[in-house]
Tab-separated table of C-alpha atoms in Angstrom:
chain	number	residue	atom	x	y	z
A	13	MET	CA	-33.796	-27.236	17.307
A	14	ARG	CA	-31.458	-25.227	19.475
A	15	ILE	CA	-28.412	-27.021	18.213
A	16	GLU	CA	-29.773	-26.621	14.544
A	17	LYS	CA	-30.257	-22.787	15.105
A	18	LEU	CA	-26.647	-22.596	16.185
A	19	GLU	CA	-25.369	-24.257	13.677
A	20	HIS	CA	-27.380	-22.350	11.004
A	21	ARG	CA	-26.146	-18.896	12.459
A	22	VAL	CA	-22.489	-20.318	12.183
A	23	ALA	CA	-23.231	-21.548	8.886
A	24	ARG	CA	-24.506	-18.134	7.774
A	25	LEU	CA	-21.474	-16.270	9.549
A	26	LEU	CA	-19.295	-18.595	7.279
A	27	ARG	CA	-20.739	-17.498	4.151
A	28	VAL	CA	-20.758	-13.646	5.209
A	29	GLN	CA	-18.316	-12.906	7.483
A	30	PHE	CA	-15.360	-15.357	7.163
A	31	GLY	CA	-14.291	-14.957	3.480
A	32	ARG	CA	-10.784	-15.000	2.329
A	33	SER	CA	-11.298	-11.481	1.017
A	34	SER	CA	-12.053	-9.657	4.196
A	35	GLU	CA	-11.341	-11.154	7.914
A	36	LYS	CA	-13.254	-8.242	9.303
A	37	MET	CA	-16.341	-8.477	11.008
A	38	ASP	CA	-19.004	-6.597	13.115
A	39	ILE	CA	-18.625	-7.972	17.068
A	40	ALA	CA	-22.057	-6.743	17.497
A	41	GLN	CA	-23.702	-8.958	15.035
A	42	LEU	CA	-21.367	-11.809	15.813
A	43	ARG	CA	-22.662	-11.549	19.313
A	44	LEU	CA	-26.171	-11.191	18.457
A	45	MET	CA	-25.948	-14.390	16.439
A	46	PHE	CA	-25.359	-16.478	19.382
A	47	GLU	CA	-27.515	-14.500	22.148
A	48	GLU	CA	-30.492	-15.106	19.860
A	49	VAL	CA	-29.531	-18.653	20.108
A	50	GLU	CA	-29.446	-18.262	24.042
A	51	ALA	CA	-32.476	-16.428	24.501
A	52	PRO	CA	-35.673	-18.000	25.603
A	53	GLU	CA	-38.323	-18.559	22.890
A	54	PRO	CA	-41.369	-16.575	23.627
A	55	ALA	CA	-44.823	-18.274	24.927
A	56	ASN	CA	-47.611	-18.957	22.548
A	57	ASP	CA	-49.476	-15.809	23.909
A	58	GLU	CA	-46.895	-13.697	23.511
A	59	VAL	CA	-46.445	-11.780	20.228
A	60	PRO	CA	-42.969	-10.534	19.381
A	61	ALA	CA	-42.572	-7.200	18.404
A	62	PRO	CA	-41.666	-6.419	14.970
A	63	PRO	CA	-38.278	-5.428	13.684
A	64	VAL	CA	-37.552	-1.680	13.038
A	65	ALA	CA	-36.553	-1.584	9.535
A	66	LYS	CA	-33.684	0.727	8.945
A	67	SER	CA	-32.613	2.059	5.986
A	68	ALA	CA	-28.850	0.807	4.867
A	69	ARG	CA	-28.167	4.286	3.259
A	70	LYS	CA	-26.444	6.821	5.237
A	71	PRO	CA	-27.265	10.234	4.457
A	72	GLY	CA	-24.667	12.551	2.657
A	73	GLY	CA	-24.121	15.243	0.469
A	74	ARG	CA	-21.630	15.317	-2.211
A	75	VAL	CA	-18.205	15.279	-1.297
A	76	PRO	CA	-16.512	19.108	-1.770
A	77	LEU	CA	-13.746	19.213	-4.430
A	78	PRO	CA	-10.433	19.571	-3.058
A	79	ALA	CA	-9.361	23.157	-1.814
A	80	HIS	CA	-5.870	22.838	-3.053
A	81	PHE	CA	-6.997	22.364	-6.656
A	82	PRO	CA	-6.097	25.757	-8.294
A	83	ARG	CA	-9.389	27.412	-10.188
A	84	GLN	CA	-9.960	28.873	-13.466
A	85	THR	CA	-12.784	31.168	-13.248
A	86	ILE	CA	-15.002	31.552	-16.211
A	87	ASP	CA	-17.379	34.459	-15.652
A	88	HIS	CA	-20.782	34.127	-17.437
A	89	GLN	CA	-22.866	37.595	-18.121
A	90	PRO	CA	-26.364	37.297	-18.307
A	91	SER	CA	-27.824	38.859	-21.835
A	92	PRO	CA	-28.870	42.461	-21.894
A	93	CYS	CA	-32.604	43.447	-20.495
A	94	SER	CA	-35.441	42.784	-22.851
A	95	GLY	CA	-37.502	45.415	-24.371
A	96	GLY	CA	-34.252	47.694	-25.112
A	97	CYS	CA	-33.801	48.494	-21.359
A	98	ASN	CA	-30.374	50.099	-21.137
A	99	GLY	CA	-30.418	51.025	-17.272
A	100	PRO	CA	-27.601	50.279	-14.964
A	101	SER	CA	-27.624	46.795	-13.580
A	102	VAL	CA	-26.517	45.940	-9.968
A	103	GLN	CA	-25.543	42.270	-8.513
A	104	ILE	CA	-27.678	41.252	-5.802
A	105	ASP	CA	-26.014	37.334	-5.682
A	106	GLU	CA	-24.296	34.877	-7.918
A	107	ALA	CA	-24.705	31.206	-8.333
A	108	VAL	CA	-21.301	29.484	-8.452
A	109	THR	CA	-20.879	25.674	-10.054
A	110	GLU	CA	-17.548	24.177	-9.828
A	111	VAL	CA	-16.667	21.427	-12.159
A	112	LEU	CA	-13.804	19.084	-12.300
A	113	ASP	CA	-11.356	19.022	-15.035
A	114	TYR	CA	-8.335	17.127	-15.908
A	115	VAL	CA	-5.305	18.451	-17.958
A	116	PRO	CA	-3.851	15.776	-19.464
A	117	ALA	CA	-0.046	15.131	-18.931
A	118	ARG	CA	2.484	16.479	-21.626
A	119	PHE	CA	5.793	15.880	-22.607
A	120	ARG	CA	8.168	18.758	-22.997
A	121	VAL	CA	11.581	18.949	-24.564
A	122	ILE	CA	14.350	20.789	-22.504
A	123	ARG	CA	17.015	22.163	-24.677
A	124	HIS	CA	20.284	22.682	-23.042
A	125	VAL	CA	22.481	25.173	-25.092
A	126	ARG	CA	26.122	25.803	-24.303
A	127	PRO	CA	27.290	28.366	-26.840
A	128	ARG	CA	31.105	28.358	-27.003
A	129	LEU	CA	32.889	32.000	-26.927
A	130	VAL	CA	36.282	33.146	-28.044
A	131	CYS	CA	37.917	36.220	-26.578
A	132	ARG	CA	39.228	38.550	-29.478
A	133	SER	CA	41.663	40.048	-26.969
A	134	CYS	CA	43.337	36.564	-25.516
A	135	GLU	CA	42.011	34.150	-28.112
A	136	GLN	CA	40.528	32.209	-25.032
A	137	ILE	CA	37.706	29.654	-25.756
A	138	ARG	CA	35.010	29.433	-23.142
A	139	GLN	CA	31.814	27.248	-22.703
A	140	ALA	CA	29.587	26.167	-19.795
A	141	PRO	CA	30.245	22.664	-18.693
A	142	ALA	CA	28.062	19.704	-19.671
A	143	VAL	CA	24.766	19.225	-17.939
A	144	ASP	CA	24.712	16.591	-15.164
A	145	LEU	CA	22.225	14.406	-15.953
A	146	PRO	CA	20.362	11.692	-14.020
A	147	LEU	CA	21.629	8.749	-16.075
A	148	PRO	CA	24.755	9.764	-18.251
A	149	LYS	CA	24.080	9.608	-22.144
A	150	VAL	CA	20.469	9.025	-21.424
A	151	MET	CA	17.846	11.624	-22.936
A	152	ALA	CA	15.350	11.477	-19.758
A	153	SER	CA	15.030	13.878	-17.117
A	154	SER	CA	14.766	12.923	-13.563
A	155	ALA	CA	10.877	13.773	-13.524
A	156	LEU	CA	10.540	11.231	-16.521
A	157	LEU	CA	12.388	8.566	-14.767
A	158	ALA	CA	10.538	9.341	-11.684
A	159	HIS	CA	6.729	9.241	-13.129
A	160	LEU	CA	8.286	5.698	-15.082
A	161	ILE	CA	9.112	3.966	-11.759
A	162	VAL	CA	6.185	5.205	-10.031
A	163	ASN	CA	4.211	3.915	-12.702
A	164	ARG	CA	5.799	0.703	-12.447
A	165	PHE	CA	6.181	0.027	-9.161
A	166	VAL	CA	3.477	1.853	-7.331
A	167	ASP	CA	0.767	1.942	-9.723
A	168	HIS	CA	1.507	-1.444	-11.295
A	169	GLN	CA	1.910	-0.135	-14.908
A	170	PRO	CA	4.064	-2.979	-17.158
A	171	TRP	CA	6.848	-1.397	-19.308
A	172	HIS	CA	5.040	-2.455	-22.223
A	173	ARG	CA	1.883	-0.595	-21.431
A	174	GLN	CA	3.536	2.566	-20.710
A	175	SER	CA	5.325	2.278	-23.873
A	176	VAL	CA	2.019	1.723	-25.806
A	177	ILE	CA	0.804	5.001	-23.898
A	178	PHE	CA	3.384	7.024	-25.090
A	179	ARG	CA	3.090	5.773	-28.565
A	180	ARG	CA	0.037	7.477	-28.496
A	181	VAL	CA	1.352	10.727	-28.353
A	182	GLY	CA	4.080	10.099	-30.871
A	183	LEU	CA	6.751	9.450	-28.549
A	184	HIS	CA	8.491	5.674	-29.198
A	185	ILE	CA	10.272	4.547	-26.009
A	186	ASP	CA	10.977	0.421	-25.978
A	187	ARG	CA	10.291	-1.296	-22.850
A	188	ASP	CA	13.578	-2.856	-23.022
A	189	VAL	CA	14.990	0.563	-22.952
A	190	MET	CA	12.697	1.769	-19.761
A	191	SER	CA	13.929	-1.528	-18.081
A	192	ARG	CA	17.612	-0.695	-18.619
A	193	TRP	CA	16.891	2.969	-17.195
A	194	ALA	CA	15.465	1.248	-13.949
A	195	ARG	CA	18.380	-1.219	-13.442
A	196	LYS	CA	20.439	1.907	-13.889
A	197	LEU	CA	18.594	3.840	-11.280
A	198	ALA	CA	18.484	0.663	-8.816
A	199	TRP	CA	22.257	0.808	-8.758
A	200	LEU	CA	22.260	4.198	-7.893
A	201	LEU	CA	19.809	4.196	-5.235
A	202	ALA	CA	21.288	0.985	-3.648
A	203	PRO	CA	23.325	3.015	-1.062
A	204	LEU	CA	20.090	4.855	-0.044
A	205	GLY	CA	18.512	1.479	0.453
A	206	GLU	CA	21.249	0.001	2.440
A	207	ARG	CA	21.330	3.272	4.689
A	208	LEU	CA	17.351	2.830	5.004
A	209	PHE	CA	17.678	-0.640	6.085
A	210	ALA	CA	20.420	0.175	8.548
A	211	TYR	CA	17.968	2.726	10.040
A	212	ILE	CA	14.924	-0.008	10.286
A	213	ARG	CA	17.143	-2.813	11.914
A	214	GLU	CA	18.124	0.342	14.432
A	215	ALA	CA	14.538	-0.168	15.878
A	216	ALA	CA	13.754	-2.476	18.892
A	217	LYS	CA	10.747	-3.860	16.909
A	218	ILE	CA	10.339	-4.620	13.557
A	219	HIS	CA	7.441	-6.282	11.314
A	220	GLY	CA	8.674	-8.720	8.875
A	221	ASP	CA	6.571	-10.694	5.974
A	222	ASP	CA	6.859	-12.061	2.337
A	223	THR	CA	4.726	-12.266	-0.575
A	224	PRO	CA	5.112	-13.868	-3.575
A	225	VAL	CA	5.807	-12.332	-7.290
A	226	THR	CA	5.556	-13.906	-10.866
A	227	LEU	CA	9.213	-13.905	-12.159
A	228	LEU	CA	9.434	-13.957	-15.670
A	229	GLY	CA	11.971	-16.223	-17.431
A	230	ASN	CA	14.116	-15.544	-20.624
A	231	GLY	CA	11.783	-17.521	-22.958
A	232	ASP	CA	11.413	-20.514	-20.695
A	233	GLY	CA	8.068	-19.556	-18.793
A	234	SER	CA	7.705	-18.128	-15.632
A	235	ARG	CA	8.140	-18.968	-11.847
A	236	THR	CA	7.523	-17.560	-8.379
A	237	GLY	CA	9.956	-15.121	-6.633
A	238	HIS	CA	9.266	-13.291	-3.346
A	239	PHE	CA	9.557	-9.983	-1.837
A	240	TRP	CA	10.427	-9.656	1.753
A	241	VAL	CA	9.409	-6.471	3.540
A	242	TYR	CA	10.765	-5.162	6.987
A	243	LEU	CA	8.748	-2.410	8.458
A	244	ARG	CA	9.692	0.214	11.184
A	245	ASP	CA	6.606	2.039	12.707
A	246	ASP	CA	6.398	2.258	16.834
A	247	ARG	CA	3.653	5.307	16.366
A	248	SER	CA	1.007	3.319	18.298
A	249	SER	CA	3.418	3.135	21.145
A	250	GLY	CA	4.338	6.533	21.419
A	251	ASP	CA	7.671	6.489	19.104
A	252	MET	CA	7.426	9.436	16.854
A	253	SER	CA	10.718	8.219	15.047
A	254	PRO	CA	10.268	8.263	11.027
A	255	PRO	CA	8.627	4.917	9.772
A	256	ALA	CA	10.032	3.314	7.175
A	257	VAL	CA	9.789	0.198	5.204
A	258	VAL	CA	12.085	-1.720	2.714
A	259	PHE	CA	11.631	-4.392	0.323
A	260	ARG	CA	14.379	-7.280	-0.762
A	261	PHE	CA	13.717	-9.722	-3.474
A	262	SER	CA	14.598	-13.357	-3.806
A	263	ALA	CA	14.103	-16.021	-6.302
A	264	GLY	CA	12.978	-18.377	-3.465
A	265	ARG	CA	11.195	-18.574	-0.315
A	266	GLY	CA	13.946	-20.255	2.072
A	267	GLY	CA	14.849	-19.096	5.418
A	268	ALA	CA	18.494	-18.139	4.216
A	269	HIS	CA	17.460	-14.838	2.862
A	270	PRO	CA	15.673	-13.371	6.132
A	271	ALA	CA	18.801	-14.871	8.061
A	272	GLU	CA	20.711	-12.818	5.675
A	273	HIS	CA	18.875	-9.619	5.666
A	274	LEU	CA	18.431	-9.798	9.719
A	275	ALA	CA	21.977	-11.019	10.537
A	276	ASP	CA	22.945	-8.223	12.741
A	277	TYR	CA	19.691	-7.513	14.080
A	278	ARG	CA	18.963	-7.312	17.722
A	279	GLY	CA	15.642	-6.712	19.059
A	280	TYR	CA	12.080	-8.015	18.635
A	281	LEU	CA	10.624	-9.331	15.130
A	282	GLN	CA	6.978	-9.496	14.459
A	283	ALA	CA	6.096	-12.001	11.687
A	284	ASP	CA	3.833	-14.933	10.955
A	285	GLY	CA	4.613	-18.427	11.737
A	286	PHE	CA	6.491	-19.416	8.513
A	287	ALA	CA	9.289	-21.994	9.502
A	288	GLY	CA	11.809	-19.933	7.879
A	289	TYR	CA	12.144	-17.257	10.561
A	290	ASN	CA	12.629	-20.074	13.405
A	291	ALA	CA	16.275	-19.864	13.009
A	292	LEU	CA	16.559	-16.473	13.825
A	293	TYR	CA	14.802	-17.175	17.370
A	294	ARG	CA	16.620	-20.305	18.365
A	295	ASP	CA	19.954	-22.208	17.256
A	296	PRO	CA	18.545	-25.309	15.189
A	297	ARG	CA	20.969	-27.357	17.075
A	298	THR	CA	21.249	-26.511	20.516
A	299	LYS	CA	18.017	-24.848	20.706
A	300	ALA	CA	19.473	-21.989	22.355
A	301	PRO	CA	17.488	-18.616	22.136
A	302	LYS	CA	19.360	-15.931	19.861
A	303	ASP	CA	19.165	-11.830	20.181
A	304	ILE	CA	16.170	-11.677	17.924
A	305	VAL	CA	13.093	-12.210	20.157
A	306	GLU	CA	9.680	-13.847	18.590
A	307	VAL	CA	6.373	-11.613	18.431
A	308	GLY	CA	3.233	-13.548	17.209
A	309	CYS	CA	0.317	-11.897	15.251
A	310	TRP	CA	-3.216	-11.715	16.256
A	311	SER	CA	-4.278	-11.685	12.613
A	312	HIS	CA	-2.376	-14.792	11.670
A	313	ALA	CA	-3.693	-16.535	14.944
A	314	ARG	CA	-6.891	-15.534	13.876
A	315	ARG	CA	-6.792	-16.817	10.460
A	316	LYS	CA	-6.328	-20.395	11.944
A	317	PHE	CA	-9.700	-20.295	13.853
A	318	THR	CA	-11.424	-18.902	10.481
A	319	ASP	CA	-10.198	-22.171	8.903
A	320	ILE	CA	-11.964	-24.045	11.602
A	321	LEU	CA	-15.106	-22.275	10.552
A	322	GLU	CA	-14.789	-22.748	7.095
A	323	LYS	CA	-14.601	-26.731	7.540
A	324	SER	CA	-17.151	-26.935	10.383
A	325	PRO	CA	-19.178	-25.287	12.894
A	326	SER	CA	-17.402	-24.267	15.946
A	327	PRO	CA	-18.369	-22.035	18.755
A	328	ILE	CA	-15.275	-22.316	20.321
A	329	ALA	CA	-13.536	-21.062	17.606
A	330	ALA	CA	-16.249	-18.366	16.711
A	331	GLU	CA	-15.953	-17.339	20.094
A	332	ALA	CA	-12.080	-16.815	19.590
A	333	VAL	CA	-12.602	-14.783	16.811
A	334	VAL	CA	-14.914	-12.733	18.553
A	335	ARG	CA	-12.176	-12.199	21.265
A	336	ILE	CA	-9.612	-11.303	19.119
A	337	ALA	CA	-11.848	-8.768	16.956
A	338	GLU	CA	-12.408	-7.122	20.443
A	339	LEU	CA	-8.650	-6.521	20.761
A	340	PHE	CA	-8.583	-4.978	17.522
A	341	ALA	CA	-11.699	-2.854	18.318
A	342	ALA	CA	-10.221	-1.641	21.603
A	343	ARG	CA	-7.147	-0.736	19.851
A	344	ARG	CA	-8.916	1.234	17.130
A	345	LEU	CA	-10.954	3.240	19.836
A	346	THR	CA	-7.678	3.800	21.646
A	347	GLY	CA	-6.083	5.053	18.834
A	348	CYS	CA	-3.174	2.704	18.796
A	349	GLU	CA	-4.253	1.212	15.304
A	350	ARG	CA	-3.248	3.580	12.477
A	351	SER	CA	-4.672	2.857	9.029
A	352	ASP	CA	-2.815	5.700	7.120
A	353	ASN	CA	0.667	5.090	5.857
A	354	GLN	CA	1.540	9.008	5.536
A	355	GLY	CA	5.264	9.540	5.923
A	356	VAL	CA	6.340	5.925	5.219
A	357	PHE	CA	9.426	5.746	2.690
A	358	ARG	CA	9.517	2.860	0.488
A	359	ILE	CA	12.359	1.400	-1.859
A	360	PHE	CA	13.057	-1.679	-3.639
A	361	GLY	CA	16.314	-3.770	-3.707
A	362	ALA	CA	17.655	-6.959	-4.884
A	363	SER	CA	19.685	-9.459	-2.710
């Protein structure tokens, strides 16, 4: 009976707590599951106290509207007194109702007019120089280009979808045109991306990871590419240097890509157990350590134990997950773990 209870608790834990969508868990609840199994059963003459029902709904009021939003006040005056009274009125109070409004984005055309003047005395012709545009011979301002790039790479709006949205207001910009603008901007921003990556490699410790992306072909279907990310953020250890993150793209996932990206790096690299990083830590032939020191990741270590729990109940694996979660909880209590990304710079580049 005791073993069956333990297996039942772990199976329930597996279904509720260890899904792929979220690896976070409530340590107290996990501990309680195993403590209930270890606790002795009450005697026949002992009646257990009924559990106290707790409401899952937390009390709370309406979230106030942001104070930095501009306010437009509309004054609603009451109707005159009934019965034809025209006496003076004194305000004793007022009721304020704030309603969140939205002003849709709108396009405008900026006309740069450069009159050409001629002097009647010396017959000299004068005209202001041509306006410097972000992209030569492109009818787009820097604000429009920034809007397109943010929508595409931050809000994940494809070029075609943005083109359809623009057509609703009578503006026709083909997705191929947007793509050409983005390539030109990437070329202009490449020096900034290289300088940002050099700043990241100056840190004593950086984080590395990669994620697959779908790469569309020219009529021949699609394949899988990869984004490599390198992060510098030591605020949890007291280093207040500005955090930064840079992305590099590659068509494959070979170890040659991180080796090229971190060829001149010396320090600690925190990454997962991808075999492509091994050449960064040790020489493939002599196995001698290199100047990059491997730093493991507790999140990836925990994932191995959760994989065990998905296949079969294991109190040892569950205990390991509990202890790792307690480490994370201790970090949150001490303020070492930051969930915000304010001040983090992002830029896309191609390898």
